[in-house]
Coordinates of C-alpha atoms in Angstrom, one line a residue:
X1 CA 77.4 112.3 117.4
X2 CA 79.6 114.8 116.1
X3 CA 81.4 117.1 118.3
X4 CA 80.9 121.1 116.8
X5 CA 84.1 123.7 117.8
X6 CA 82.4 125.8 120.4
X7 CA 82.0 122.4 122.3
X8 CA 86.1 123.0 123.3
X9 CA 87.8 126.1 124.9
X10 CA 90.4 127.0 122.9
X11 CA 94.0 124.6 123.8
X12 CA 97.4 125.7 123.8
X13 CA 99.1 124.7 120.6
X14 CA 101.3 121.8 120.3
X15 CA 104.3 121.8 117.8
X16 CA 105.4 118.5 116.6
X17 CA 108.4 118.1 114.7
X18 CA 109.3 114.8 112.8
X19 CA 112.9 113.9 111.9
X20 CA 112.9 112.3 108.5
X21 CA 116.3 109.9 107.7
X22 CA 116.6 108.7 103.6
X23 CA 113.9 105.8 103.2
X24 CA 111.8 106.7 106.3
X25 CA 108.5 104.5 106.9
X26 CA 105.8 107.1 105.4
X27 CA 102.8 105.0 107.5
X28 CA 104.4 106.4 110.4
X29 CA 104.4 109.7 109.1
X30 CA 101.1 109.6 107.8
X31 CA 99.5 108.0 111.1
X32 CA 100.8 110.4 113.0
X33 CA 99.7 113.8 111.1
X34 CA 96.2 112.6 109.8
X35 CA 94.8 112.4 113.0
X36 CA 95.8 115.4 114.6
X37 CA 94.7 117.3 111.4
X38 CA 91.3 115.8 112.4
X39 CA 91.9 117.3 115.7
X40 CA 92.2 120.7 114.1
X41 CA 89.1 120.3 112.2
X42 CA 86.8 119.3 115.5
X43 CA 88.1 121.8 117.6
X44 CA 87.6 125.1 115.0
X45 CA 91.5 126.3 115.6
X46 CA 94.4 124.5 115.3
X47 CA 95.1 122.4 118.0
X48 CA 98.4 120.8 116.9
X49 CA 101.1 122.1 114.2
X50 CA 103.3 119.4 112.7
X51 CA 107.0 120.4 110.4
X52 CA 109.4 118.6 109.0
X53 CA 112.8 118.3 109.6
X54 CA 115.5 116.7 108.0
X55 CA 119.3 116.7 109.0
X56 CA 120.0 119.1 106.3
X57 CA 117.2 120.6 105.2
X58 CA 116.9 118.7 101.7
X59 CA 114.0 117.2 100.9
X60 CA 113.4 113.2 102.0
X61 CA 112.2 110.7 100.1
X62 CA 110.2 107.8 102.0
X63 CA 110.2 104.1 102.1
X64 CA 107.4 104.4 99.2
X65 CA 109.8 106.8 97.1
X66 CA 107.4 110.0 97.8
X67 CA 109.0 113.1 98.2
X68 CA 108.3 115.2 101.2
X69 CA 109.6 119.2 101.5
X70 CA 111.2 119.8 104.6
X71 CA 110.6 123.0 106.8
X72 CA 114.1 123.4 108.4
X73 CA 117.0 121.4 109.0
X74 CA 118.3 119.7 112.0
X75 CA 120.4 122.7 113.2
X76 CA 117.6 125.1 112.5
X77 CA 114.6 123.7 114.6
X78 CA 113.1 125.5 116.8
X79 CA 110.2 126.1 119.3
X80 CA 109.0 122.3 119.4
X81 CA 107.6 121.0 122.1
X82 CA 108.4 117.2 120.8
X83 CA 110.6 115.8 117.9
X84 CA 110.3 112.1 116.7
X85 CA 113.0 110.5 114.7
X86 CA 111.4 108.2 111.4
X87 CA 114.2 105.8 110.0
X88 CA 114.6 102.4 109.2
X89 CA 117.2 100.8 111.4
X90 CA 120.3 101.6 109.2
X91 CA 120.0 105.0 109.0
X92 CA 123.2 107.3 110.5
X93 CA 123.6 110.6 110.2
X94 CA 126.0 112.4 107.9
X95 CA 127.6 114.7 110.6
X96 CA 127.7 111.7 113.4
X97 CA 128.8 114.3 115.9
X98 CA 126.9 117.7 115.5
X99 CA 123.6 116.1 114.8
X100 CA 123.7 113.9 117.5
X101 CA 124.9 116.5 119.7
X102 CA 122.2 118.5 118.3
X103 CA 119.4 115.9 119.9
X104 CA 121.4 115.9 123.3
X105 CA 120.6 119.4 123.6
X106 CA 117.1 119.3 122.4
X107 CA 116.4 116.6 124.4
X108 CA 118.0 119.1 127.6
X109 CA 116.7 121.8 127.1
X110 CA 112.6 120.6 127.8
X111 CA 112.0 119.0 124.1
X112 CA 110.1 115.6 124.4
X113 CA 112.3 113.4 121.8
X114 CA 111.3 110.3 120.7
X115 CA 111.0 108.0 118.1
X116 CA 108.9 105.7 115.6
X117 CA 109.8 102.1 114.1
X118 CA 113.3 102.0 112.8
X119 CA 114.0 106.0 114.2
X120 CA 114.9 104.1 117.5
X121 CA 118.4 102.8 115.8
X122 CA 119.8 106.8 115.6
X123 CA 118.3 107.8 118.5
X124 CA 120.1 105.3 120.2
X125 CA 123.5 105.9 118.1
X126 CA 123.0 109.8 119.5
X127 CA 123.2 108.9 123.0
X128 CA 119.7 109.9 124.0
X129 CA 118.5 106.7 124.8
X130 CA 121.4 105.0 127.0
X131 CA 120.1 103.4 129.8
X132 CA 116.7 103.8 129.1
X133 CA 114.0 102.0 128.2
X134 CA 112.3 101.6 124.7
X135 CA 109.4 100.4 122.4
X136 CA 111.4 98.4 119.5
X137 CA 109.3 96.6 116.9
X138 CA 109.9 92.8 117.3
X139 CA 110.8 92.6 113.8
X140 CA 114.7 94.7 114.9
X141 CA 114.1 93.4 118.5
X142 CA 117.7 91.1 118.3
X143 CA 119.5 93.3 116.1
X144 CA 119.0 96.1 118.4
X145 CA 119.4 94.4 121.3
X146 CA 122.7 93.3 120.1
X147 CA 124.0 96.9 118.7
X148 CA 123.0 98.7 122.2
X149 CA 123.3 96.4 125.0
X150 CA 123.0 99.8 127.5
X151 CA 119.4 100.1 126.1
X152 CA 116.2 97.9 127.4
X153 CA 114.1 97.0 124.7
X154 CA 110.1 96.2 125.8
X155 CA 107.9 94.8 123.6
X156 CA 105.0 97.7 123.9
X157 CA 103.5 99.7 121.7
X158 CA 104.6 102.5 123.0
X159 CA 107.2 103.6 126.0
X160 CA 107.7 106.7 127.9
X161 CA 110.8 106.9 129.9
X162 CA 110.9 110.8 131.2
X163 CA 111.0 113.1 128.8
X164 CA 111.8 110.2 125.7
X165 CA 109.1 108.5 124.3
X166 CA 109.4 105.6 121.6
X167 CA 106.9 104.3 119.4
X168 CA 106.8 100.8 117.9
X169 CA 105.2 101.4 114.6
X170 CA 102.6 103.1 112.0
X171 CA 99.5 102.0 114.2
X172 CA 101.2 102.9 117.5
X173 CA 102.0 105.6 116.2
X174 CA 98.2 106.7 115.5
X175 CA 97.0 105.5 119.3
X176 CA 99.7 107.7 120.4
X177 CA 98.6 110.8 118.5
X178 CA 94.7 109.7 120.0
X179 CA 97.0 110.0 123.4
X180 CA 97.7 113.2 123.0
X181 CA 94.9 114.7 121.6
X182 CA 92.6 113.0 124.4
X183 CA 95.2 115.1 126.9
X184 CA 94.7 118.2 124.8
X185 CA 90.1 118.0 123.5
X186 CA 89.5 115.1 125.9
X187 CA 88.1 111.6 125.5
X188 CA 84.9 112.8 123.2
X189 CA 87.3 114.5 120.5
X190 CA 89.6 111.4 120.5
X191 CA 86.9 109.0 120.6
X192 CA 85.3 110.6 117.4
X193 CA 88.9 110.9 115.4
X194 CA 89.1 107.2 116.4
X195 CA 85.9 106.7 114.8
X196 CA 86.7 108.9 111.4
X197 CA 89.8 106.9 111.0
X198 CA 87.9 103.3 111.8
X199 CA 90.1 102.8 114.3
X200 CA 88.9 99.8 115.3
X201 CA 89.8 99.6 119.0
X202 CA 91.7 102.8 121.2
X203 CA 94.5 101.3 122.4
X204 CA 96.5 101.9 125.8
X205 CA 100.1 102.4 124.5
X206 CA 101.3 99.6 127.0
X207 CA 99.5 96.7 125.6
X208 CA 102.0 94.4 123.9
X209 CA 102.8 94.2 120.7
X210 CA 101.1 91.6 118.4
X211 CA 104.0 89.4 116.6
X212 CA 102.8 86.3 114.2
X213 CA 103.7 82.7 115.1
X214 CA 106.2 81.0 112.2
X215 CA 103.6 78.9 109.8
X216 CA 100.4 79.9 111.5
X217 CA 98.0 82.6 110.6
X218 CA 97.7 83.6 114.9
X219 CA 99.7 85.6 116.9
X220 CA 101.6 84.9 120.3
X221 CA 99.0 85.9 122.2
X222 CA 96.5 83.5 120.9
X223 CA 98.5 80.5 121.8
X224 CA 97.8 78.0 123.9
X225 CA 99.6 78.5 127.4
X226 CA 102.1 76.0 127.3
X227 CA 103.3 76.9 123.9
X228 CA 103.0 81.0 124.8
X229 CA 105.2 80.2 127.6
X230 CA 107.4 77.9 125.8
X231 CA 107.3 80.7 123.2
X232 CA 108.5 83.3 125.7
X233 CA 111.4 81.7 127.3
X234 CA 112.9 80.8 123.7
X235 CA 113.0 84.6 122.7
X236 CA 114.7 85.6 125.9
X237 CA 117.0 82.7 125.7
X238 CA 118.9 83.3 122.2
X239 CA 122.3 83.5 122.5
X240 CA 122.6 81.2 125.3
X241 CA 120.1 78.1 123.9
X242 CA 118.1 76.1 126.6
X243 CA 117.0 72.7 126.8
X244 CA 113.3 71.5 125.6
X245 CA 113.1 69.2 128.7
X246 CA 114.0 72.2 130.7
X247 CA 111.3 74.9 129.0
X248 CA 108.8 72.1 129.5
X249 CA 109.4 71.8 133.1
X250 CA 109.3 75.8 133.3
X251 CA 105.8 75.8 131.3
X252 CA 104.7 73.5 133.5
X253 CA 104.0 70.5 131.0
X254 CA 106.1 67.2 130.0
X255 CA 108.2 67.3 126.9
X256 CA 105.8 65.2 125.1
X257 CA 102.7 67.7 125.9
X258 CA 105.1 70.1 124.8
X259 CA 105.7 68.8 122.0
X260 CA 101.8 67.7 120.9
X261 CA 101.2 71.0 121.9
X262 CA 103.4 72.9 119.3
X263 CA 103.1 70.5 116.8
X264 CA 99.3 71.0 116.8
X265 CA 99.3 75.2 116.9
X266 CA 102.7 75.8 114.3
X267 CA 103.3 72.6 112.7
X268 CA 106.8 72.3 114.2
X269 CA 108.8 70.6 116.9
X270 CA 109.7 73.1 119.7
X271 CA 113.5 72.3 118.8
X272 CA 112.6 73.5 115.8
X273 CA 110.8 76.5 116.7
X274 CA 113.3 77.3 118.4
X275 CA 116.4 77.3 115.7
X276 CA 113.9 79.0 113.7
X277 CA 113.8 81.8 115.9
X278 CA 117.6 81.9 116.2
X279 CA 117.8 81.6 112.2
X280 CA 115.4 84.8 112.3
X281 CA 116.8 86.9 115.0
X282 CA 120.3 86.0 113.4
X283 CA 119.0 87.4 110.2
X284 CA 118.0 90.5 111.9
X285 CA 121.9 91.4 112.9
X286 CA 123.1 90.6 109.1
X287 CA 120.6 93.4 107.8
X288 CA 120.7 95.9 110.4
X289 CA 124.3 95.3 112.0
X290 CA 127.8 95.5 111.3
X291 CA 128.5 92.8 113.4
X292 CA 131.1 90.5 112.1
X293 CA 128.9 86.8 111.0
X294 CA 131.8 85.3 113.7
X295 CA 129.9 87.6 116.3
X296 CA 126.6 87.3 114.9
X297 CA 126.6 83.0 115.5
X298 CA 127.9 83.5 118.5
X299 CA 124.9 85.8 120.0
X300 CA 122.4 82.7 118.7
X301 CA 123.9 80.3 120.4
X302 CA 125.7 79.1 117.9
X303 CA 129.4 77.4 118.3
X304 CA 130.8 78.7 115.0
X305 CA 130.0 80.5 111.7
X306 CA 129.9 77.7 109.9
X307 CA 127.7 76.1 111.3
X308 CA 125.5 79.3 111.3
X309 CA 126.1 79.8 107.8
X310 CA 124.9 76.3 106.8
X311 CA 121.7 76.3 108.8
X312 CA 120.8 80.2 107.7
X313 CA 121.5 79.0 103.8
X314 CA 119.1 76.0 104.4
X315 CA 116.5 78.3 105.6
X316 CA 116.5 81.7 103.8
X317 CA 118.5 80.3 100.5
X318 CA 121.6 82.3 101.3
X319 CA 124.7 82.7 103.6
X320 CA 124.6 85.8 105.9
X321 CA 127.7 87.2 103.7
X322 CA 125.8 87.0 100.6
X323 CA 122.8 88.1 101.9
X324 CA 124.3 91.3 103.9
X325 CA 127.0 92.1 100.5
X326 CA 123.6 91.8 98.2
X327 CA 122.0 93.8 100.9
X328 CA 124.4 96.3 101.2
X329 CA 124.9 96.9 97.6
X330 CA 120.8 97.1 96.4
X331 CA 118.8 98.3 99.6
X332 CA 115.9 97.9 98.3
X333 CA 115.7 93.9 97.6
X334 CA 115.6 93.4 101.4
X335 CA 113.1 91.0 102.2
X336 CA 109.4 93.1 103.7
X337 CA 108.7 90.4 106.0
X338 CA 111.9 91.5 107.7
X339 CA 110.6 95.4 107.9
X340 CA 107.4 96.7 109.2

């Protein structure tokens, strides 16, 4: 049924402001603005306003290479009652003390700042999210982890902690748009953006994220409960490896279950698994870290670079030095299994 204006008494407008960093992911963007324009459209009036900002004021290009015309710079923002940084996790910004400064005193002074996907990496360089916690995609999970150690990374969709409020990705992004335009029409309005958009299911922003299981075509979540548990004390136990007779007794099964068990959901030993996930969360620090590879080996559990560097070239066809100088030098042949 569709919901006609006169059905809503007219609500306050809300001014969204999104940050936009060089190479920003445009899904987030897009998810993000699409459904609050719905909004606008059910209610008769306009509901939400969105602008963008960019540290300068020039205009950003996105991920996709599509221009977008900013509305102010950085400096020159004002009256929003939120701002969400959208980045991928190497982005900086040019004045690295202004800017950031800048946020601080947004952030202050009763704007709700927060951020989407990679934006989490600046926001955390600016200060704003020391000691808090926040929603980091499980694709940057190690490498930000290991760049801000004062932060605490949760696998949700989406985190509020006070007045910050961090969003995992392009779909979370949407449910938390829903979020706030259920808090602003109600659940009928949100329900029937959901349903323009397909949206197949209206997500708390709580529920954990969905990450995919090396060589299988399921998720996590859809493992069996040995190998989930198994699966779950190996991601919290990178830099400091454990033994598999030792996550077997913590799952609750013998090492041989264990090992039946993961052989028939991914096809691989739990040892191997296991360096897999090292491999990968090693690779994660190359691309989106300056860490030293020294450093790098050492928070996988690994004994020396070398050793490091020998496994990662078996797996991914490079070193971590070639891969972060080829990297480094041409952006944009980084690996989109590695991004969201």
């Amino acid at each position: 049924m569709t919901i006609h204006a006169n059905s809503f008494d007219p609500a306050p407008l809300t001014r969204i402001g999104f940050l936009l960093f060089p190479g920003f992911p445009m899904a987030c963007l897009t998810s993000a603005m699409e459904p609050l324009r719905a909004a606008n459209e059910i209610a008769g009036h306009q509901v939400f306003s969105w602008h963008l900002v960019t540290e300068t004021g020039a205009d950003a290009a996105a991920s996709a290479g599509v221009l977008f015309p900013a509305d102010a710079s950085l400096a020159n923002a004002e009256g929003l009652d939120c701002l969400f940084l959208l980045s991928g996790p190497d982005a900086e910004f040019e004045d690295q003390i202004s800017s950031p400064g800048r946020l601080r005193y947004l952030a202050r002074h009763g704007v709700a700042v927060g951020a989407v996907s990679g934006g989490v990496f600046p926001l955390a360089r600016s200060g704003v999210l020391s000691g808090r916690r926040c929603a980091v995609h499980w694709c940057y999970r190690s490498a930000f982890e290991a760049a801000f150690p004062d932060c605490t990374a949760v696998d949700r969709l989406i985190v509020r902690d006070g007045n910050i409020q961090t969003v995992s990705g392009a779909t979370a992004m949407f449910d938390l748009s829903l979020g706030l335009i259920c808090t602003a029409l109600g659940e009928a309005a949100m329900n029937e953006v959901a349903c323009l958009f397909q949206h197949p299911l209206i997500r708390n922003g709580s529920a954990r994220q969905k990450i995919p299981v090396l060589q299988s075509d399921r998720t996590v979540d859809q493992m069996p409960p040995a190998v989930k548990s198994a699966m779950s004390i190996f991601s919290k136990n990178i830099e400091m490896p454990v033994c598999i007779r030792d996550v077997a007794q913590m799952s609750g099964v013998s090492p041989r279950q264990l090992e039946r068990s993961f052989r028939a959901a991914t096809g691989l030993s739990p040892g191997e698994y296991y360096r897999r996930q090292r491999l990968k969360a090693a690779r994660q620090m190359v691309l989106f870290s300056w860490d030293s590879i020294s450093s790098i080996a050492n928070a996988v559990g690994y004994a020396s670079s070398s050793t490091l560097s020998q496994h990662y070239r078996k797996q991914f066809g490079v070193t971590p030095a070639q891969e972060r100088k080829a990297t480094r030098t041409h952006p944009s042949i980084r690996i989109a299994s590695v991004r969201p």
